[in-house]
Tab-separated table of N, CA and C in Angstrom:
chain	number	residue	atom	x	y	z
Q	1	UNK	N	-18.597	10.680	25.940
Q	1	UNK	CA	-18.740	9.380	25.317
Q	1	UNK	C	-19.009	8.358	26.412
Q	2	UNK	N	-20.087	7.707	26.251
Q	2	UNK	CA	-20.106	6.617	26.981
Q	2	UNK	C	-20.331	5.233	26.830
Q	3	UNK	N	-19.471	4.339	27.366
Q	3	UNK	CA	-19.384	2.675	26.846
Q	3	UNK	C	-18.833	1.885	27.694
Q	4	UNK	N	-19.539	0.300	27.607
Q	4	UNK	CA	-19.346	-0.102	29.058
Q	4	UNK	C	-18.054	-0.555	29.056
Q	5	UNK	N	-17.131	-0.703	30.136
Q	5	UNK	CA	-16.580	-1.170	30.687
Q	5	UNK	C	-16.137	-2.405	30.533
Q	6	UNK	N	-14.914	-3.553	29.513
Q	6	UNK	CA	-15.422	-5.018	29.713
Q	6	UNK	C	-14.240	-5.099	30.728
Q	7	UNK	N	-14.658	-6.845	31.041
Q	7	UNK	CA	-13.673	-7.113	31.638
Q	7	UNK	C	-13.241	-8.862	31.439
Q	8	UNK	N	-12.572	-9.162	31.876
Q	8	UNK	CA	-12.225	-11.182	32.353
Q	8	UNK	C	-12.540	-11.423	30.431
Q	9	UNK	N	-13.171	-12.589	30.135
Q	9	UNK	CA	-13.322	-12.932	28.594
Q	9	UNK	C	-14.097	-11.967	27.959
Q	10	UNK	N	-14.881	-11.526	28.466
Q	10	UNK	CA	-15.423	-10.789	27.201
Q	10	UNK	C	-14.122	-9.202	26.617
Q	11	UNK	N	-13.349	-8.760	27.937
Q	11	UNK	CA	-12.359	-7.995	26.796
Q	11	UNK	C	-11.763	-8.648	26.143
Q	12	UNK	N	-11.242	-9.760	26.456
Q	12	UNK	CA	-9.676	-10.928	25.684
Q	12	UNK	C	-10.681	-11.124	24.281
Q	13	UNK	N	-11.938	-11.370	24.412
Q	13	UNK	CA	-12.549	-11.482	23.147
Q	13	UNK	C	-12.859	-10.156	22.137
Q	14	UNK	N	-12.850	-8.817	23.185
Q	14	UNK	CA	-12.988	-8.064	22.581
Q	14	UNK	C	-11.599	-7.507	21.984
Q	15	UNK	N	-10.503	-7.720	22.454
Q	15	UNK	CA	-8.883	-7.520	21.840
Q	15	UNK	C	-8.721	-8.178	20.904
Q	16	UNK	N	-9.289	-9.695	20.826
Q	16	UNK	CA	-9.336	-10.670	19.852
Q	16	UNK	C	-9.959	-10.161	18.177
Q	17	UNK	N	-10.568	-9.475	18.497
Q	17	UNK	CA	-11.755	-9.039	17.475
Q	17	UNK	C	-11.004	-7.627	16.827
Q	18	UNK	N	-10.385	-7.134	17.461
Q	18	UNK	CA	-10.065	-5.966	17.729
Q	18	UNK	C	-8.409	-5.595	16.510
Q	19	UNK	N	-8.090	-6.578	17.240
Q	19	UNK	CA	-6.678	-7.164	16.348
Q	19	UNK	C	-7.118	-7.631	14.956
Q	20	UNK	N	-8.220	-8.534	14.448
Q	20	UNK	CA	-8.694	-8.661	12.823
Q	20	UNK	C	-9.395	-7.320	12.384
Q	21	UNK	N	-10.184	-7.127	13.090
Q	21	UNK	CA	-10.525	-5.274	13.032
Q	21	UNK	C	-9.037	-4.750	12.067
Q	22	UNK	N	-8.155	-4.187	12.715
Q	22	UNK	CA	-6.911	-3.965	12.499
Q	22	UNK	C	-6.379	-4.086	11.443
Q	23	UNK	N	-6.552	-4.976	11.050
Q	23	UNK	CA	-5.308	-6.169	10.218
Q	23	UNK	C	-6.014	-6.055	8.783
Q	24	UNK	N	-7.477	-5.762	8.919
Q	24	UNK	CA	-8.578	-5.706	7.961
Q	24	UNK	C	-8.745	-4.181	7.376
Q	25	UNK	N	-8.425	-3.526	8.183
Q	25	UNK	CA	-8.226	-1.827	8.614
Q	25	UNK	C	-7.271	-1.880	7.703
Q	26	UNK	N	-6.114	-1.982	7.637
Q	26	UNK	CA	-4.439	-1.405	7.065
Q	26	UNK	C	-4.464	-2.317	5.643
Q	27	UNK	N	-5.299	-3.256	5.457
Q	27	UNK	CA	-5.123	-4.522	4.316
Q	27	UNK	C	-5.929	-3.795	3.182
Q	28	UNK	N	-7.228	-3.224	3.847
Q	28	UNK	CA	-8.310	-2.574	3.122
Q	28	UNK	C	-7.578	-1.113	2.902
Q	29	UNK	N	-6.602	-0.586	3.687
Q	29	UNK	CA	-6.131	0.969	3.105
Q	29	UNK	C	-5.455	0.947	2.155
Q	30	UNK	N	-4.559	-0.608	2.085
Q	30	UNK	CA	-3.605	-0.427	1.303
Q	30	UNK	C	-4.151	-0.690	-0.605
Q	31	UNK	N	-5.210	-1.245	-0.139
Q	31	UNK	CA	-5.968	-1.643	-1.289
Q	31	UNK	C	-7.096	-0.296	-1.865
Q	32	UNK	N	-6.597	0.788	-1.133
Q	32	UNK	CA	-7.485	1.871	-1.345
Q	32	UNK	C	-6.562	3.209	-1.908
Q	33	UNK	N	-5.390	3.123	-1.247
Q	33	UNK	CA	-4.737	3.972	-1.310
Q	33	UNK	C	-3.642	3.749	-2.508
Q	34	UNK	N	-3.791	2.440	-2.873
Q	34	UNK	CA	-2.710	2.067	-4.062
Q	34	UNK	C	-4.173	2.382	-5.620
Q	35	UNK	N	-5.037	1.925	-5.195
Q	35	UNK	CA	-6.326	2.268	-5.981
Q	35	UNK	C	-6.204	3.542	-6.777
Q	36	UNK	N	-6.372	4.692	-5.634
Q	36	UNK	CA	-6.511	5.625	-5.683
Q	36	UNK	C	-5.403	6.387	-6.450
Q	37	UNK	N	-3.692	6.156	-6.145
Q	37	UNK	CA	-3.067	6.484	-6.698
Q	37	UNK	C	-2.880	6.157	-8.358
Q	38	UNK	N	-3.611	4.569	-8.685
Q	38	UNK	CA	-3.373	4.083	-9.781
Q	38	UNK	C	-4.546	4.821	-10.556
Q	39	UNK	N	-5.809	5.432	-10.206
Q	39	UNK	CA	-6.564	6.327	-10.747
Q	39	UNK	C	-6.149	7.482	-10.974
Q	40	UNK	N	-5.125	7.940	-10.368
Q	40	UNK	CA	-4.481	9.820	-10.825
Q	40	UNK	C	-3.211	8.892	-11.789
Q	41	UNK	N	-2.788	8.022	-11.593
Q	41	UNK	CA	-1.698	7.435	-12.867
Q	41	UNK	C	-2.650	7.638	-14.482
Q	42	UNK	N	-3.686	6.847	-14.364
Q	42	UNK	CA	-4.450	6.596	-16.103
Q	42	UNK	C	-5.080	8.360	-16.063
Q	43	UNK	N	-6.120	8.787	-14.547
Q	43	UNK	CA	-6.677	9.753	-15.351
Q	43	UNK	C	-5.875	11.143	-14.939
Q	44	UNK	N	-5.216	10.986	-14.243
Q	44	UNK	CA	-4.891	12.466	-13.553
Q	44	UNK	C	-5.851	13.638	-12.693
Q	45	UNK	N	-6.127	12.907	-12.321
Q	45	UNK	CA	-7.419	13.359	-11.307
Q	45	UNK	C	-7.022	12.982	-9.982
Q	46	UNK	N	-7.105	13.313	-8.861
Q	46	UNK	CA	-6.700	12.783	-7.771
Q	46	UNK	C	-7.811	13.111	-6.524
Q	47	UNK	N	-9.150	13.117	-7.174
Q	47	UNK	CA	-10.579	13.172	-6.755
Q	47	UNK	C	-10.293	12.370	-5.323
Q	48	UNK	N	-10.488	10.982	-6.460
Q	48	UNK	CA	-10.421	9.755	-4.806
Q	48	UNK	C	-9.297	9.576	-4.362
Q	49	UNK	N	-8.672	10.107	-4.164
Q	49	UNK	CA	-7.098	9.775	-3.145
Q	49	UNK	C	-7.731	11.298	-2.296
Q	50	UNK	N	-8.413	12.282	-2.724
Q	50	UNK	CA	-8.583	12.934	-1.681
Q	50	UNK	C	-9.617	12.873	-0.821
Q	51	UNK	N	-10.785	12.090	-1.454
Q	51	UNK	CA	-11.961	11.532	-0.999
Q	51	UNK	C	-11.395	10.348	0.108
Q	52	UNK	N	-10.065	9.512	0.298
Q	52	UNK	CA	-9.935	8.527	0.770
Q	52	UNK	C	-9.178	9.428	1.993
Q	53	UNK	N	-8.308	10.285	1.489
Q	53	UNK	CA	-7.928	11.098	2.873
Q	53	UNK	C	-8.562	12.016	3.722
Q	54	UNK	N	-10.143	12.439	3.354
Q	54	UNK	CA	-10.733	12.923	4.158
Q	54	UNK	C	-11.522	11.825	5.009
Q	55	UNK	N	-11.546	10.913	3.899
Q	55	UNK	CA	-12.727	9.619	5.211
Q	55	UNK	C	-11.868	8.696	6.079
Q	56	UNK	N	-10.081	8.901	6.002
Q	56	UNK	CA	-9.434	8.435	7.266
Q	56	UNK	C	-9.331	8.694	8.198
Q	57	UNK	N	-8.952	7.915	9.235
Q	57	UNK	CA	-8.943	8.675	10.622
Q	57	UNK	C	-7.702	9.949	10.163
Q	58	UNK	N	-7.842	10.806	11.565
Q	58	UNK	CA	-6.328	12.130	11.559
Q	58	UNK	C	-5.271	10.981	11.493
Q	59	UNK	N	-5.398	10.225	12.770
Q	59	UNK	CA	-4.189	9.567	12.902
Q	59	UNK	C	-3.292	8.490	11.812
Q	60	UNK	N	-4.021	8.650	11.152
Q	60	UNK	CA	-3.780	7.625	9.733
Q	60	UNK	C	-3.467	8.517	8.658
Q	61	UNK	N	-3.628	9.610	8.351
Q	61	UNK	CA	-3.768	10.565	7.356
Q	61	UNK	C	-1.971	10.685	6.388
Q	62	UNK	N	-1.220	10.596	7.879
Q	62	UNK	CA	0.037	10.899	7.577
Q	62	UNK	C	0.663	9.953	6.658
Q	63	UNK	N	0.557	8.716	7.112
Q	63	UNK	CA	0.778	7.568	6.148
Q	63	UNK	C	0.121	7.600	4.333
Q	64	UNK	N	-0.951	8.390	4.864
Q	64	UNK	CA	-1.176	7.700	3.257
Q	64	UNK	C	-0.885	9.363	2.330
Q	65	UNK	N	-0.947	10.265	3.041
Q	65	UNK	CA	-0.198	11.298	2.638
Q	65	UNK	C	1.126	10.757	1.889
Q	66	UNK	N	2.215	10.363	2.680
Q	66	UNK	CA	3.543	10.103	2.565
Q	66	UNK	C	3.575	8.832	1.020
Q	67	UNK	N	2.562	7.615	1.408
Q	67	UNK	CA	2.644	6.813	0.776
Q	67	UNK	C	2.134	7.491	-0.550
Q	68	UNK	N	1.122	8.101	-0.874
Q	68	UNK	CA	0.929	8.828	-2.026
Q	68	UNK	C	1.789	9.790	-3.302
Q	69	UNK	N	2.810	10.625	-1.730
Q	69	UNK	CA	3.819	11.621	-2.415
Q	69	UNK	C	4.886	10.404	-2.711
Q	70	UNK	N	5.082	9.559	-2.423
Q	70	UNK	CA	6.321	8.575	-3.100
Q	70	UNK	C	6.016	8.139	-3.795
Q	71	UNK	N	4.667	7.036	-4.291
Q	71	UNK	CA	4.527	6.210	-5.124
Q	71	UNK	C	3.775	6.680	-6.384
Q	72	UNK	N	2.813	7.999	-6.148
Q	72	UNK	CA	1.738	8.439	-6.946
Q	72	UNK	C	2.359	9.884	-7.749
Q	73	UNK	N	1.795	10.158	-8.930
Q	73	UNK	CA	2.098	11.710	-9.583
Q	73	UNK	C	1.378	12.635	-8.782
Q	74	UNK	N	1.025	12.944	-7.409
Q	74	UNK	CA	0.891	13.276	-6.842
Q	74	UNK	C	1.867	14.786	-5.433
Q	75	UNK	N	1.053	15.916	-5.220
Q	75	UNK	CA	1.982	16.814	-4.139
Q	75	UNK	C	0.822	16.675	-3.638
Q	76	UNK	N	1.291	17.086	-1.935
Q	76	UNK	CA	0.295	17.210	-1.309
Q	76	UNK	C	0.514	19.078	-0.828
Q	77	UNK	N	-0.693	19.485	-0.780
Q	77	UNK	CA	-0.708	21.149	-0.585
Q	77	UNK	C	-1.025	20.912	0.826
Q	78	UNK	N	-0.548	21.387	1.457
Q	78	UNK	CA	-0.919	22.180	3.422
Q	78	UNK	C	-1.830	23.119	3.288
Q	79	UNK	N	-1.668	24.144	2.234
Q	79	UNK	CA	-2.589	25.202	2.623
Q	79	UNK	C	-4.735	24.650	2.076
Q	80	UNK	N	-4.732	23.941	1.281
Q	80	UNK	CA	-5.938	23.265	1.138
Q	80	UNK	C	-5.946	21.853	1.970
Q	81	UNK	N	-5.156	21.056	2.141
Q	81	UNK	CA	-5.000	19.753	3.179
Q	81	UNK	C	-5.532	18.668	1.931
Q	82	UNK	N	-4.784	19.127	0.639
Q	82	UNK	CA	-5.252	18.292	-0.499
Q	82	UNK	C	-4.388	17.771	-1.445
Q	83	UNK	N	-4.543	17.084	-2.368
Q	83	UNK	CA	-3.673	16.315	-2.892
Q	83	UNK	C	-3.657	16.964	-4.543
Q	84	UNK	N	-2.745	17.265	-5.473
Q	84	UNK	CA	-2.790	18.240	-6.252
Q	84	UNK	C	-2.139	16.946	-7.628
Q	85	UNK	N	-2.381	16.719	-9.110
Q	85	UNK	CA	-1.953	16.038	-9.971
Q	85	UNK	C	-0.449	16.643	-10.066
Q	86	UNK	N	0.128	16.302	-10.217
Q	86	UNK	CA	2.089	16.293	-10.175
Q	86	UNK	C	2.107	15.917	-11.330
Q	87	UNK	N	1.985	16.846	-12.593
Q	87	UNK	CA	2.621	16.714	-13.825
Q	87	UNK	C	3.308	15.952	-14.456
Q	88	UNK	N	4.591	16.387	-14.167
Q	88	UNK	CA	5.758	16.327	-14.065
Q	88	UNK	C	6.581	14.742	-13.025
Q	89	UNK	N	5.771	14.287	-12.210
Q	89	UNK	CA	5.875	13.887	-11.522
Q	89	UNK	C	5.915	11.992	-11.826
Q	90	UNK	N	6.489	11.148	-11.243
Q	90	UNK	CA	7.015	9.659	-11.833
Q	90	UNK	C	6.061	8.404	-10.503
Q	91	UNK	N	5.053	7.856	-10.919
Q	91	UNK	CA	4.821	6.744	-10.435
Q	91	UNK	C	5.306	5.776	-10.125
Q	92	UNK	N	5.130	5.056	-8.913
Q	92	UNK	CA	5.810	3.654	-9.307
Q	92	UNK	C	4.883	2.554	-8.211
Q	93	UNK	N	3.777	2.169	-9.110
Q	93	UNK	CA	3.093	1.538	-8.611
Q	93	UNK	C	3.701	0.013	-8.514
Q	94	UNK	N	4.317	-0.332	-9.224
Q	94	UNK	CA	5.105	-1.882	-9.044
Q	94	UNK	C	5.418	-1.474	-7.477
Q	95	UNK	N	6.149	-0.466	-6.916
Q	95	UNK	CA	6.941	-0.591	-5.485
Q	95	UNK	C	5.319	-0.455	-4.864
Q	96	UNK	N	4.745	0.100	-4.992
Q	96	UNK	CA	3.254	0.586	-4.204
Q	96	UNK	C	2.783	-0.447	-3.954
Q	97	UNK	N	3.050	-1.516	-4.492
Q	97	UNK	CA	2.030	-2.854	-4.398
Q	97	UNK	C	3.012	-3.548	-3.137
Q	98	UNK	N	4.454	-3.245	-2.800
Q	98	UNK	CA	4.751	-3.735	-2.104
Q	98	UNK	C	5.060	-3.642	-0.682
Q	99	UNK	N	4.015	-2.053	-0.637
Q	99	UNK	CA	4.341	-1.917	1.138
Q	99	UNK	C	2.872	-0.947	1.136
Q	100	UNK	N	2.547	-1.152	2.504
Q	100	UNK	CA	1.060	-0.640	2.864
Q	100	UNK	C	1.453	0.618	3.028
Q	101	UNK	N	0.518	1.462	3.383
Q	101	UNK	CA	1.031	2.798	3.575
Q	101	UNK	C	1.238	3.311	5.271
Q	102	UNK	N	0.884	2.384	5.828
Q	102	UNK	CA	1.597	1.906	7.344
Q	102	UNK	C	2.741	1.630	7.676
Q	103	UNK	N	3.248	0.399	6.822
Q	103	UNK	CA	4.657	0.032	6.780
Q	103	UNK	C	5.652	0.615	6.480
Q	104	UNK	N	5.148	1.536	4.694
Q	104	UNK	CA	6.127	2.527	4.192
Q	104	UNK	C	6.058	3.720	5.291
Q	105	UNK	N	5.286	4.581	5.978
Q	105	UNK	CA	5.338	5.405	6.950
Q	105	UNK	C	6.710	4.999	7.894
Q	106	UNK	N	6.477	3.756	8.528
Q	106	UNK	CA	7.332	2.837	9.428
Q	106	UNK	C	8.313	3.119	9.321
Q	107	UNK	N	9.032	2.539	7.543
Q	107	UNK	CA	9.993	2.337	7.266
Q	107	UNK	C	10.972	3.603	7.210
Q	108	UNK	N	10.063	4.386	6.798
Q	108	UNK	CA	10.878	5.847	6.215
Q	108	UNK	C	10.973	6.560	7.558
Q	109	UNK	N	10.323	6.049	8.767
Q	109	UNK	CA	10.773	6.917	10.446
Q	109	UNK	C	12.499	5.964	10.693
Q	110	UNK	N	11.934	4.638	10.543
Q	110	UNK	CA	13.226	3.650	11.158
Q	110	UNK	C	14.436	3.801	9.839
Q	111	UNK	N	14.295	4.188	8.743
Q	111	UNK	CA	15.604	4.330	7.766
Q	111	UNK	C	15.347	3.257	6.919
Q	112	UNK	N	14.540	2.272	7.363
Q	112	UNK	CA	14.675	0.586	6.748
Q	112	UNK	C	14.327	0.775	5.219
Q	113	UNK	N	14.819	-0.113	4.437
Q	113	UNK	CA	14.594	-0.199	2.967
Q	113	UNK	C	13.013	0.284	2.829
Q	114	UNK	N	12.830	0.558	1.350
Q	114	UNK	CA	10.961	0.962	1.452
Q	114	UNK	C	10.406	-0.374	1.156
Q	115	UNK	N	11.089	-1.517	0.765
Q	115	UNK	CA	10.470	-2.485	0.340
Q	115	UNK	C	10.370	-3.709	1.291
Q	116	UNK	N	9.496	-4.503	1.901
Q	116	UNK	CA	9.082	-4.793	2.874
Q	116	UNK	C	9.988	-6.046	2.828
Q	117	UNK	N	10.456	-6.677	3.866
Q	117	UNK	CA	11.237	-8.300	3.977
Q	117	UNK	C	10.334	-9.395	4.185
Q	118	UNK	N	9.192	-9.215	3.176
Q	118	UNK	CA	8.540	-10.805	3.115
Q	118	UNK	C	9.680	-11.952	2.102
Q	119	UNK	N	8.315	-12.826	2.234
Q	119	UNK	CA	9.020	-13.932	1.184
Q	119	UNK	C	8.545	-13.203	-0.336
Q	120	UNK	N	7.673	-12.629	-0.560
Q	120	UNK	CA	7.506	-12.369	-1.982
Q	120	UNK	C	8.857	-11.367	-2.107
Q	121	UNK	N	9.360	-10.316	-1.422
Q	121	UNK	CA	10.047	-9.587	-1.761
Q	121	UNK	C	11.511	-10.346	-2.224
Q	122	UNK	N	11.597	-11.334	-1.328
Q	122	UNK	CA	12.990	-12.221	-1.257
Q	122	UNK	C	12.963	-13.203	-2.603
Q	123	UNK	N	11.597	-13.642	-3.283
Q	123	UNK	CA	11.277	-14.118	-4.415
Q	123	UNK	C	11.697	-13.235	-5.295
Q	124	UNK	N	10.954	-12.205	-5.707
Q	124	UNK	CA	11.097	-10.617	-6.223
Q	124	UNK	C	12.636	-10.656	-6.619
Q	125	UNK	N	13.564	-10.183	-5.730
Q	125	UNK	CA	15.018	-10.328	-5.914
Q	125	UNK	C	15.979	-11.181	-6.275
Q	126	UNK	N	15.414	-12.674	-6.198
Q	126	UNK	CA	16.029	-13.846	-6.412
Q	126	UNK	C	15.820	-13.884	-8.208
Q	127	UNK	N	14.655	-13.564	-8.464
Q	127	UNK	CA	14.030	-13.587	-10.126
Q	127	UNK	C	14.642	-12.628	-11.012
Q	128	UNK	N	14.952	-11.311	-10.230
Q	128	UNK	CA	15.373	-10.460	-10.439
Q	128	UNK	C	17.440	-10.533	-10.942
Q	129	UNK	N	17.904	-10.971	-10.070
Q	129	UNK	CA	19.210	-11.472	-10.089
Q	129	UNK	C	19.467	-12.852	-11.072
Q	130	UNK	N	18.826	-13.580	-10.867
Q	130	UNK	CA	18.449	-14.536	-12.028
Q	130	UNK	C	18.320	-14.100	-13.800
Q	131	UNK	N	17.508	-13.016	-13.387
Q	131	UNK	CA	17.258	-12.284	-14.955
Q	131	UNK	C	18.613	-11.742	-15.251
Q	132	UNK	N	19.150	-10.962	-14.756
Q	132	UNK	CA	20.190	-10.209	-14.521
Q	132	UNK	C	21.345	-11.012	-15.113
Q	133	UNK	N	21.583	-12.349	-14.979
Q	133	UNK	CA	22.934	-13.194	-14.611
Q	133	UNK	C	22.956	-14.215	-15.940
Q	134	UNK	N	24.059	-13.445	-16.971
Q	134	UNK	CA	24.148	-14.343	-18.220
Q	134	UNK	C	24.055	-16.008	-17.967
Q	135	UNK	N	24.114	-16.576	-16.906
Q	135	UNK	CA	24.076	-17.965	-16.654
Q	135	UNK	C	22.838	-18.083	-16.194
Q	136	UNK	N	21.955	-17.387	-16.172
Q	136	UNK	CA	20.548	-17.256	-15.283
Q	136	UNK	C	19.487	-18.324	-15.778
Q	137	UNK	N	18.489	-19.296	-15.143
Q	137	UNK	CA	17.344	-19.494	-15.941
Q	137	UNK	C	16.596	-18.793	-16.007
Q	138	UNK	N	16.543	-18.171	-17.594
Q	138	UNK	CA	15.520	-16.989	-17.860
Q	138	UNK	C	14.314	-17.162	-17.533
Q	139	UNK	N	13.599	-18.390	-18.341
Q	139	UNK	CA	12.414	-18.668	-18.346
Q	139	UNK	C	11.705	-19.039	-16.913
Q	140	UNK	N	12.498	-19.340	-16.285
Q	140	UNK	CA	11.843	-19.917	-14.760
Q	140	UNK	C	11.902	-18.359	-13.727
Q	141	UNK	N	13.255	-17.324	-13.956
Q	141	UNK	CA	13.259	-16.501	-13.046
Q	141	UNK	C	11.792	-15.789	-13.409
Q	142	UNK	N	11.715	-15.345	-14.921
Q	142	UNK	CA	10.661	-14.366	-15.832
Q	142	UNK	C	9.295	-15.099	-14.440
Q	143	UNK	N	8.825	-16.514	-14.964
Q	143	UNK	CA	7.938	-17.219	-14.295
Q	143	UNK	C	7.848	-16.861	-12.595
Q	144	UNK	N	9.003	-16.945	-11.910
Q	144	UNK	CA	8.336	-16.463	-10.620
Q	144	UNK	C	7.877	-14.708	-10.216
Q	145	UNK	N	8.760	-14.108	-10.885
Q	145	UNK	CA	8.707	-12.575	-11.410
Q	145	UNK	C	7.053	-11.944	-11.612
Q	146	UNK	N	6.427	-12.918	-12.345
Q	146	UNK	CA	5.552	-13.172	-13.132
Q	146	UNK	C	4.228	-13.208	-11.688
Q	147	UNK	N	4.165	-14.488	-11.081
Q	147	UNK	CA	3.685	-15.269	-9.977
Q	147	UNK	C	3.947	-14.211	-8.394
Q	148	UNK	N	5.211	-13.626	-8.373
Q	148	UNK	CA	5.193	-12.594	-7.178
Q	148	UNK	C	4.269	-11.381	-7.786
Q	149	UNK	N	4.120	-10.748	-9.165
Q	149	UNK	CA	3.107	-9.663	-9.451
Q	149	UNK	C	1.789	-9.977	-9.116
Q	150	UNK	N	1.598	-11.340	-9.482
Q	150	UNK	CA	-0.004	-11.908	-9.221
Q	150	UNK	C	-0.209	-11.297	-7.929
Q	151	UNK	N	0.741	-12.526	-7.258
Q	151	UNK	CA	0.482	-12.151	-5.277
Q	151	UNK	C	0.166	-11.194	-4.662
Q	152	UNK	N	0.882	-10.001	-5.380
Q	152	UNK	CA	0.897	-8.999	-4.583
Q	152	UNK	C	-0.531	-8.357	-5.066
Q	153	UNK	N	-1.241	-8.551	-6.450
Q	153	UNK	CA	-2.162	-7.660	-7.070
Q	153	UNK	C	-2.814	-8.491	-6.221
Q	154	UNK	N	-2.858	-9.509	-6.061
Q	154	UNK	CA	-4.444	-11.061	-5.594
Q	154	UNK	C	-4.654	-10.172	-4.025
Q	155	UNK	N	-3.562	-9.587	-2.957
Q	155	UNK	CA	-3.574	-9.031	-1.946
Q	155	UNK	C	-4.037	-8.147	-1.537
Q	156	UNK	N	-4.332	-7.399	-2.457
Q	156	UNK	CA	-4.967	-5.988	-2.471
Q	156	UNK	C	-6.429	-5.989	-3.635
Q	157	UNK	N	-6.726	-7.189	-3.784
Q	157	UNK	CA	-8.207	-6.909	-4.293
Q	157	UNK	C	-9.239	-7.215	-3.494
Q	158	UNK	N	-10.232	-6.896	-3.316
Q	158	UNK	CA	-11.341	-7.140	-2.550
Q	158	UNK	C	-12.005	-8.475	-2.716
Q	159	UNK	N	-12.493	-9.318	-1.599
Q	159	UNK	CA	-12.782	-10.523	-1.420
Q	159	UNK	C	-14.147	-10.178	-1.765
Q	160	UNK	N	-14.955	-11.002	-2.540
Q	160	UNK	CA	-16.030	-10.989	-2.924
Q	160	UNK	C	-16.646	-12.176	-2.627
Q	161	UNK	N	-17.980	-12.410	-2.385
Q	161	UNK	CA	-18.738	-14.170	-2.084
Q	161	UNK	C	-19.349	-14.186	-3.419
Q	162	UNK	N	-18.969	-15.294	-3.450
Q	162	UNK	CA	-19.625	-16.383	-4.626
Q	162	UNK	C	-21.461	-15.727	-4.498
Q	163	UNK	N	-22.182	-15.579	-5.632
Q	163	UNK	CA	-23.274	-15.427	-5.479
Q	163	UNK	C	-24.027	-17.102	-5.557
């Protein structure tokens, strides 16, 4: 392989670039890989979740492996390196929407909860406990409940330009 060498601003610009690269990388998987699982949920087919794990890098594979067998009706087979419809098996795309399949990888090495410590999650729980609590405001917790589902779906759809 050969490629030049940068150095002084043009690498800091090329790290710069490199890092939205990235960020665009794991934003776009998670919006692929929650996709994909929500297509073997309606059809039971798990075509494109295996189409999405052959066109990842190796080094990425593991994550969305993992993120698949938790959130999707989904097994994954070793002896084909493929993803098989799980019958029997329980979705839960509400949690899927709330951690990339980077983060959930992360989480499940470090022990940490599967559900990520943003502010939507801390919203999420506040609405949640609210609903929960005979003194609760129903109508306002239901409403942010409501407004954190948006967020998280608005996050994972693809940006499109105005024609």
């Amino acid at each position: 392989m050969s490629f030049k060498v940068l150095t002084g601003s043009k690498l800091k610009a090329a790290i710069a670039g490199y890092g939205k690269t990235v960020a665009t990388f794991s934003a776009r998987t998670h919006q692929l890989a929650f996709s994909a699982i929500s297509h073997v949920d309606l059809h039971h087919c798990p075509s494109h979740l295996n189409a999405l794990y052959q066109a990842t890098p190796t080094n990425y594979r593991g994550a969305i492996r993992k993120y698949a067998c938790a959130f999707g009706k989904v097994e994954f087979d070793k002896d084909s390196m493929s993803f098989t419809y799980k019958k029997d098996g329980k979705s839960d795309l509400d949690a899927a929407l709330t951690v990339s399949p980077a983060d959930y990888e992360k989480e499940t090495k470090t022990g940490a909860p599967k559900a990520t410590s943003d502010l939507l999650t801390r919203l999420e729980r506040l609405a949640k406990k609210e609903l929960e609590s005979d003194a609760g405001q129903h109508d306002l917790a239901q409403a942010l409940q409501n407004f954190v589902t948006l967020q998280r779906r608005a996050a994972i759809q693809p940006v499109t330009k105005a024609a």
